[in-house]
Amino acid sequence: MSDVSAGNTGRPGAARKPYIDTLKLLSVFIVYACHFIRQFHGDYFMKLYYERPWSFLFHGVTGTLGVAFFCVCVGYFAFQSGNRNPMAYLVRRYVYFVLCGLAINLTVALLDKDISYHVIGVSVRLGYQYFPEYWCMFHFLVGSILSYFNAYYKADGAFIILEMILLCGFGKIWIAVCLLGNLACLIQKKETFSKIISRRAVRILFLLFAFVMIKREENDTTYLLYGVASFLLLVTVENSSLLKRLLGLRLFSAPGRNEIAIYLFHTVVYLKFGPPLLGLFGKLGDAPAFVLTLASCWLILLLLSFPVNFILEKIMAVLTKWINRVLK
C-alpha cells in the first residue's frame, strides 16, 4: 500500500523497509484471524475478548487495529514519496486502487456468478458492494494524497496536527490517522527525537502506552487511539536495531511485501476453503479442527498472494510508465 522504489515497479517513492513489511503482515493476519473467528466460531470470539484471563490479552486486538496500522504506514511512506509530478502521483494512486478494486470485485463476482458491467463501476468508485472490507481504500487514497502534498509543500508538525483536528471535526477519523504517519516521518528526521526514542526505557514505555490505548470498546475515539498506538509502535521499531533485525527476517518480510494481495483475498480464501477444511479436520475434534483450518487457510492465502501481487505489480509498472509519459 506504500510506494516502493522505482527499481521494483517503476513507481518512484520511498524504499521498502523489511521490518515494516513484517509488521504489515502481522496486521493483515490480525484482520484475517478476527474475520475467520467471527465467521466460524462467534462464541469463541466473544470468549477471547470478554472473558478472563484472555480478555486482558486480546480485547482491543481487532481488525480495525490492523487497518489503523496500515493507515499510519500509508501516511508514512506517502510522505517520503520522491515523485515531483503531483498530477502523475494523483493519477497513479487512483489507478492503483482502482486496479486493486477490480481484481477483488471481479473475483467475487465470478465466484458468486454475479458478473456484470457493475463490477467496473464499483471499482472506479472504490466501492465495496462486492467486497465489504474494501471500505478502507478510499481513506487510504485520500490519506496518501494529503500526505504527499504535505511533503511536497514541506508542511511542519503543527500544520499536520491542525489538519488532523479539522479532519476529526468533519468525522474523517481514518484519514486523520493516515497523517499520523507524516508525524512519524518527521520525528525520524529529527535527530534529537530519534536519540530520545532510541533509549530502551522510552521504547518500553511507548509499547506499554500502545497496549493500554487499544483496551476499549470501538468507536471513533478508539480508532484515533488505535492510530496513536500504531504510531508509537512504528517509531519504536524504527529506533530499535534489535527489533529491526528480528522483524526484518526474510521469512516474514518476503510475504509481507504482498500485504495488499493478502488483504484483498483473505475473505475469499476462508469462505471457500474454510468449510471443507473444517470438515476434513473435524474428526480430530472441534478445537484442533479450528486451529488447523485457521492455519491452513492462512498458508493458502500467503501462497496465493505471490502470483496476485506479481500480476498487480507488472500491470502497475506498465501503467505507471504510460502515465509518466503522458503527464510529463
GROMACS .gro file of C-alpha atoms in nm:
model
  328
    1MET     CA    1   0.000   0.000   0.000
    2SER     CA    2   0.301   0.221   0.003
    3ASP     CA    3   0.518   0.343  -0.275
    4VAL     CA    4   0.823   0.132  -0.335
    5SER     CA    5   1.145   0.204  -0.510
    6ALA     CA    6   1.136   0.270  -0.879
    7GLY     CA    7   1.360  -0.028  -0.939
    8ASN     CA    8   1.084  -0.267  -0.833
    9THR     CA    9   0.772  -0.138  -1.003
   10GLY     CA   10   0.862   0.175  -1.189
   11ARG     CA   11   0.695   0.382  -0.919
   12PRO     CA   12   0.919   0.641  -0.759
   13GLY     CA   13   0.889   0.661  -0.383
   14ALA     CA   14   1.035   0.561  -0.051
   15ALA     CA   15   1.240   0.242  -0.038
   16ARG     CA   16   1.087  -0.063   0.127
   17LYS     CA   17   1.176  -0.149   0.485
   18PRO     CA   18   1.163  -0.524   0.553
   19TYR     CA   19   1.073  -0.488   0.921
   20ILE     CA   20   0.772  -0.273   0.833
   21ASP     CA   21   0.666  -0.532   0.573
   22THR     CA   22   0.664  -0.785   0.858
   23LEU     CA   23   0.452  -0.555   1.075
   24LYS     CA   24   0.208  -0.515   0.786
   25LEU     CA   25   0.191  -0.892   0.753
   26LEU     CA   26   0.108  -0.919   1.124
   27SER     CA   27  -0.162  -0.652   1.083
   28VAL     CA   28  -0.322  -0.840   0.795
   29PHE     CA   29  -0.311  -1.161   0.999
   30ILE     CA   30  -0.499  -0.985   1.279
   31VAL     CA   31  -0.766  -0.874   1.031
   32TYR     CA   32  -0.784  -1.222   0.880
   33ALA     CA   33  -0.793  -1.404   1.216
   34CYS     CA   34  -1.066  -1.178   1.357
   35HIS     CA   35  -1.284  -1.226   1.049
   36PHE     CA   36  -1.217  -1.601   1.047
   37ILE     CA   37  -1.309  -1.643   1.414
   38ARG     CA   38  -1.626  -1.437   1.377
   39GLN     CA   39  -1.729  -1.639   1.071
   40PHE     CA   40  -1.672  -1.988   1.207
   41HIS     CA   41  -1.683  -1.957   1.585
   42GLY     CA   42  -1.851  -1.636   1.703
   43ASP     CA   43  -1.885  -1.767   2.059
   44TYR     CA   44  -1.512  -1.831   2.077
   45PHE     CA   45  -1.450  -1.477   1.961
   46MET     CA   46  -1.660  -1.343   2.248
   47LYS     CA   47  -1.472  -1.559   2.500
   48LEU     CA   48  -1.137  -1.431   2.376
   49TYR     CA   49  -1.248  -1.071   2.402
   50TYR     CA   50  -1.464  -1.054   2.710
   51GLU     CA   51  -1.386  -1.347   2.945
   52ARG     CA   52  -1.087  -1.354   3.178
   53PRO     CA   53  -0.798  -1.419   3.157
   54TRP     CA   54  -0.788  -1.393   2.777
   55SER     CA   55  -0.975  -1.063   2.762
   56PHE     CA   56  -0.673  -0.881   2.906
   57LEU     CA   57  -0.458  -1.002   2.616
   58PHE     CA   58  -0.698  -0.997   2.322
   59HIS     CA   59  -0.954  -0.725   2.392
   60GLY     CA   60  -0.875  -0.441   2.153
   61VAL     CA   61  -0.680  -0.658   1.909
   62THR     CA   62  -0.937  -0.615   1.630
   63GLY     CA   63  -0.939  -0.591   1.254
   64THR     CA   64  -0.968  -0.214   1.278
   65LEU     CA   65  -0.644  -0.208   1.476
   66GLY     CA   66  -0.480  -0.365   1.171
   67VAL     CA   67  -0.642  -0.105   0.947
   68ALA     CA   68  -0.511   0.171   1.175
   69PHE     CA   69  -0.156   0.044   1.136
   70PHE     CA   70  -0.198   0.036   0.759
   71CYS     CA   71  -0.325   0.395   0.769
   72VAL     CA   72  -0.017   0.511   0.958
   73CYS     CA   73   0.210   0.325   0.712
   74VAL     CA   74   0.027   0.480   0.415
   75GLY     CA   75   0.092   0.827   0.554
   76TYR     CA   76   0.448   0.739   0.649
   77PHE     CA   77   0.555   0.622   0.304
   78ALA     CA   78   0.349   0.871   0.103
   79PHE     CA   79   0.518   1.150   0.299
   80GLN     CA   80   0.851   1.020   0.167
   81SER     CA   81   0.741   0.993  -0.195
   82GLY     CA   82   1.007   1.110  -0.439
   83ASN     CA   83   0.756   1.184  -0.715
   84ARG     CA   84   0.785   1.552  -0.806
   85ASN     CA   85   0.496   1.550  -1.052
   86PRO     CA   86   0.175   1.600  -0.849
   87MET     CA   87  -0.064   1.515  -1.131
   88ALA     CA   88   0.122   1.193  -1.214
   89TYR     CA   89   0.117   1.096  -0.846
   90LEU     CA   90  -0.258   1.161  -0.815
   91VAL     CA   91  -0.343   0.962  -1.127
   92ARG     CA   92  -0.109   0.678  -1.036
   93ARG     CA   93  -0.251   0.640  -0.684
   94TYR     CA   94  -0.608   0.642  -0.810
   95VAL     CA   95  -0.531   0.391  -1.086
   96TYR     CA   96  -0.357   0.165  -0.833
   97PHE     CA   97  -0.659   0.147  -0.605
   98VAL     CA   98  -0.897   0.101  -0.898
   99LEU     CA   99  -0.680  -0.186  -1.021
  100CYS     CA  100  -0.686  -0.347  -0.675
  101GLY     CA  101  -1.062  -0.299  -0.654
  102LEU     CA  102  -1.114  -0.450  -0.995
  103ALA     CA  103  -0.905  -0.754  -0.900
  104ILE     CA  104  -1.113  -0.843  -0.595
  105ASN     CA  105  -1.452  -0.728  -0.728
  106LEU     CA  106  -1.410  -0.932  -1.045
  107THR     CA  107  -1.304  -1.238  -0.844
  108VAL     CA  108  -1.601  -1.214  -0.608
  109ALA     CA  109  -1.842  -1.154  -0.896
  110LEU     CA  110  -1.713  -1.459  -1.084
  111LEU     CA  111  -1.734  -1.683  -0.777
  112ASP     CA  112  -2.086  -1.563  -0.697
  113LYS     CA  113  -2.191  -1.583  -1.064
  114ASP     CA  114  -2.288  -1.216  -1.042
  115ILE     CA  115  -2.063  -1.085  -1.316
  116SER     CA  116  -2.183  -0.768  -1.492
  117TYR     CA  117  -2.061  -0.427  -1.604
  118HIS     CA  118  -2.136  -0.301  -1.249
  119VAL     CA  119  -1.802  -0.452  -1.142
  120ILE     CA  120  -1.621  -0.181  -1.339
  121GLY     CA  121  -1.837   0.100  -1.199
  122VAL     CA  122  -1.794  -0.018  -0.841
  123SER     CA  123  -1.416  -0.045  -0.888
  124VAL     CA  124  -1.388   0.303  -1.040
  125ARG     CA  125  -1.583   0.447  -0.745
  126LEU     CA  126  -1.368   0.248  -0.497
  127GLY     CA  127  -1.695   0.097  -0.379
  128TYR     CA  128  -1.733  -0.209  -0.158
  129GLN     CA  129  -2.061  -0.367  -0.265
  130TYR     CA  130  -1.880  -0.684  -0.376
  131PHE     CA  131  -1.606  -0.684  -0.112
  132PRO     CA  132  -1.720  -0.507   0.209
  133GLU     CA  133  -1.366  -0.496   0.351
  134TYR     CA  134  -1.267  -0.258   0.069
  135TRP     CA  135  -1.427   0.029   0.265
  136CYS     CA  136  -1.088   0.149   0.392
  137MET     CA  137  -0.933   0.202   0.048
  138PHE     CA  138  -1.095   0.541  -0.006
  139HIS     CA  139  -0.937   0.660   0.319
  140PHE     CA  140  -0.601   0.518   0.213
  141LEU     CA  141  -0.625   0.703  -0.119
  142VAL     CA  142  -0.717   1.041   0.029
  143GLY     CA  143  -0.471   0.996   0.319
  144SER     CA  144  -0.184   0.920   0.083
  145ILE     CA  145  -0.267   1.220  -0.136
  146LEU     CA  146  -0.280   1.457   0.161
  147SER     CA  147   0.045   1.310   0.289
  148TYR     CA  148   0.209   1.358  -0.049
  149PHE     CA  149   0.111   1.725  -0.064
  150ASN     CA  150   0.219   1.780   0.298
  151ALA     CA  151   0.564   1.662   0.193
  152TYR     CA  152   0.553   1.844  -0.140
  153TYR     CA  153   0.487   2.177   0.033
  154LYS     CA  154   0.711   2.092   0.331
  155ALA     CA  155   0.436   2.111   0.594
  156ASP     CA  156   0.559   2.113   0.954
  157GLY     CA  157   0.424   1.918   1.250
  158ALA     CA  158   0.196   2.199   1.371
  159PHE     CA  159   0.023   2.226   1.032
  160ILE     CA  160  -0.025   1.848   1.011
  161ILE     CA  161  -0.176   1.837   1.360
  162LEU     CA  162  -0.414   2.119   1.258
  163GLU     CA  163  -0.514   1.915   0.953
  164MET     CA  164  -0.584   1.616   1.178
  165ILE     CA  165  -0.801   1.824   1.411
  166LEU     CA  166  -1.005   1.954   1.117
  167LEU     CA  167  -1.042   1.605   0.970
  168CYS     CA  168  -1.159   1.466   1.305
  169GLY     CA  169  -1.403   1.757   1.331
  170PHE     CA  170  -1.554   1.652   0.997
  171GLY     CA  171  -1.567   1.288   1.103
  172LYS     CA  172  -1.282   1.174   0.876
  173ILE     CA  173  -1.102   0.984   1.151
  174TRP     CA  174  -0.926   0.731   0.929
  175ILE     CA  175  -0.777   0.999   0.704
  176ALA     CA  176  -0.651   1.177   1.015
  177VAL     CA  177  -0.492   0.850   1.128
  178CYS     CA  178  -0.302   0.840   0.796
  179LEU     CA  179  -0.148   1.176   0.880
  180LEU     CA  180  -0.001   1.029   1.198
  181GLY     CA  181   0.239   0.860   0.957
  182ASN     CA  182   0.354   1.207   0.847
  183LEU     CA  183   0.439   1.290   1.207
  184ALA     CA  184   0.626   0.961   1.246
  185CYS     CA  185   0.834   1.050   0.942
  186LEU     CA  186   0.910   1.400   1.073
  187ILE     CA  187   1.017   1.256   1.409
  188GLN     CA  188   1.257   1.020   1.236
  189LYS     CA  189   1.418   1.314   1.060
  190LYS     CA  190   1.478   1.494   1.390
  191GLU     CA  191   1.798   1.363   1.542
  192THR     CA  192   1.701   1.486   1.889
  193PHE     CA  193   1.377   1.286   1.890
  194SER     CA  194   1.548   0.979   1.750
  195LYS     CA  195   1.809   0.985   2.026
  196ILE     CA  196   1.538   1.003   2.292
  197ILE     CA  197   1.328   0.723   2.139
  198SER     CA  198   1.634   0.502   2.091
  199ARG     CA  199   1.663   0.471   2.469
  200ARG     CA  200   1.533   0.133   2.581
  201ALA     CA  201   1.321   0.271   2.866
  202VAL     CA  202   1.144   0.513   2.633
  203ARG     CA  203   1.069   0.240   2.379
  204ILE     CA  204   0.928   0.014   2.650
  205LEU     CA  205   0.704   0.297   2.773
  206PHE     CA  206   0.584   0.360   2.416
  207LEU     CA  207   0.485  -0.005   2.377
  208LEU     CA  208   0.308  -0.005   2.714
  209PHE     CA  209   0.115   0.309   2.620
  210ALA     CA  210   0.020   0.149   2.288
  211PHE     CA  211  -0.104  -0.165   2.465
  212VAL     CA  212  -0.317   0.035   2.710
  213MET     CA  213  -0.466   0.253   2.435
  214ILE     CA  214  -0.628  -0.035   2.248
  215LYS     CA  215  -0.810  -0.176   2.553
  216ARG     CA  216  -1.151  -0.018   2.497
  217GLU     CA  217  -1.479  -0.054   2.311
  218GLU     CA  218  -1.471   0.051   1.946
  219ASN     CA  219  -1.591   0.399   1.847
  220ASP     CA  220  -1.447   0.698   1.660
  221THR     CA  221  -1.228   0.794   1.956
  222THR     CA  222  -1.100   0.438   1.974
  223TYR     CA  223  -1.000   0.446   1.607
  224LEU     CA  224  -0.791   0.756   1.666
  225LEU     CA  225  -0.629   0.589   1.967
  226TYR     CA  226  -0.564   0.281   1.754
  227GLY     CA  227  -0.382   0.517   1.520
  228VAL     CA  228  -0.177   0.666   1.804
  229ALA     CA  229  -0.090   0.314   1.924
  230SER     CA  230   0.020   0.222   1.571
  231PHE     CA  231   0.223   0.543   1.552
  232LEU     CA  232   0.401   0.452   1.878
  233LEU     CA  233   0.471   0.101   1.752
  234LEU     CA  234   0.614   0.231   1.426
  235VAL     CA  235   0.851   0.486   1.583
  236THR     CA  236   0.954   0.230   1.846
  237VAL     CA  237   1.055  -0.024   1.583
  238GLU     CA  238   1.224   0.241   1.369
  239ASN     CA  239   1.452   0.327   1.661
  240SER     CA  240   1.535  -0.026   1.775
  241SER     CA  241   1.813  -0.208   1.592
  242LEU     CA  242   1.716  -0.535   1.761
  243LEU     CA  243   1.352  -0.517   1.654
  244LYS     CA  244   1.450  -0.418   1.302
  245ARG     CA  245   1.679  -0.721   1.273
  246LEU     CA  246   1.421  -0.964   1.411
  247LEU     CA  247   1.129  -0.828   1.211
  248GLY     CA  248   1.343  -0.793   0.901
  249LEU     CA  249   1.395  -1.169   0.868
  250ARG     CA  250   1.314  -1.268   0.510
  251LEU     CA  251   1.086  -1.550   0.627
  252PHE     CA  252   0.838  -1.284   0.744
  253SER     CA  253   0.923  -0.978   0.534
  254ALA     CA  254   0.903  -1.156   0.196
  255PRO     CA  255   0.529  -1.241   0.221
  256GLY     CA  256   0.480  -0.905   0.392
  257ARG     CA  257   0.557  -0.738   0.059
  258ASN     CA  258   0.230  -0.885  -0.068
  259GLU     CA  259   0.017  -0.725   0.202
  260ILE     CA  260  -0.236  -0.573  -0.038
  261ALA     CA  261  -0.292  -0.905  -0.217
  262ILE     CA  262  -0.330  -1.087   0.116
  263TYR     CA  263  -0.581  -0.830   0.240
  264LEU     CA  264  -0.781  -0.831  -0.083
  265PHE     CA  265  -0.826  -1.208  -0.095
  266HIS     CA  266  -0.841  -1.309   0.271
  267THR     CA  267  -1.222  -1.325   0.279
  268VAL     CA  268  -1.244  -1.523  -0.044
  269VAL     CA  269  -0.994  -1.780   0.084
  270TYR     CA  270  -1.151  -1.851   0.422
  271LEU     CA  271  -1.504  -1.859   0.281
  272LYS     CA  272  -1.413  -2.101   0.001
  273PHE     CA  273  -1.159  -2.320   0.179
  274GLY     CA  274  -1.275  -2.289   0.541
  275PRO     CA  275  -1.587  -2.515   0.536
  276PRO     CA  276  -1.428  -2.811   0.352
  277LEU     CA  277  -1.113  -2.793   0.566
  278LEU     CA  278  -1.321  -2.781   0.885
  279GLY     CA  279  -1.497  -3.094   0.763
  280LEU     CA  280  -1.167  -3.261   0.677
  281PHE     CA  281  -1.013  -3.191   1.018
  282GLY     CA  282  -1.341  -3.243   1.208
  283LYS     CA  283  -1.255  -3.596   1.321
  284LEU     CA  284  -0.969  -3.452   1.530
  285GLY     CA  285  -1.210  -3.255   1.749
  286ASP     CA  286  -1.351  -2.903   1.738
  287ALA     CA  287  -1.050  -2.714   1.877
  288PRO     CA  288  -0.780  -2.887   1.664
  289ALA     CA  289  -1.001  -2.861   1.355
  290PHE     CA  290  -1.050  -2.489   1.412
  291VAL     CA  291  -0.678  -2.417   1.464
  292LEU     CA  292  -0.567  -2.633   1.171
  293THR     CA  293  -0.823  -2.472   0.939
  294LEU     CA  294  -0.716  -2.123   1.050
  295ALA     CA  295  -0.350  -2.208   0.981
  296SER     CA  296  -0.421  -2.388   0.652
  297CYS     CA  297  -0.629  -2.102   0.511
  298TRP     CA  298  -0.356  -1.858   0.612
  299LEU     CA  299  -0.093  -2.068   0.432
  300ILE     CA  300  -0.313  -2.088   0.119
  301LEU     CA  301  -0.360  -1.712   0.135
  302LEU     CA  302   0.015  -1.648   0.160
  303LEU     CA  303   0.088  -1.875  -0.136
  304LEU     CA  304  -0.189  -1.715  -0.343
  305SER     CA  305  -0.059  -1.366  -0.263
  306PHE     CA  306   0.266  -1.412  -0.456
  307PRO     CA  307   0.117  -1.458  -0.806
  308VAL     CA  308  -0.155  -1.199  -0.735
  309ASN     CA  309   0.097  -0.939  -0.621
  310PHE     CA  310   0.327  -1.021  -0.914
  311ILE     CA  311   0.047  -0.959  -1.164
  312LEU     CA  312  -0.063  -0.638  -0.992
  313GLU     CA  313   0.294  -0.504  -0.988
  314LYS     CA  314   0.356  -0.586  -1.354
  315ILE     CA  315   0.034  -0.423  -1.469
  316MET     CA  316   0.101  -0.121  -1.248
  317ALA     CA  317   0.455  -0.086  -1.381
  318VAL     CA  318   0.325  -0.068  -1.740
  319LEU     CA  319   0.052   0.180  -1.644
  320THR     CA  320   0.299   0.393  -1.449
  321LYS     CA  321   0.530   0.430  -1.747
  322TRP     CA  322   0.236   0.531  -1.962
  323ILE     CA  323   0.107   0.780  -1.702
  324ASN     CA  324   0.450   0.936  -1.657
  325ARG     CA  325   0.495   0.970  -2.032
  326VAL     CA  326   0.153   1.131  -2.083
  327LEU     CA  327   0.179   1.366  -1.784
  328LYS     CA  328   0.537   1.488  -1.829
   0.00000   0.00000   0.00000
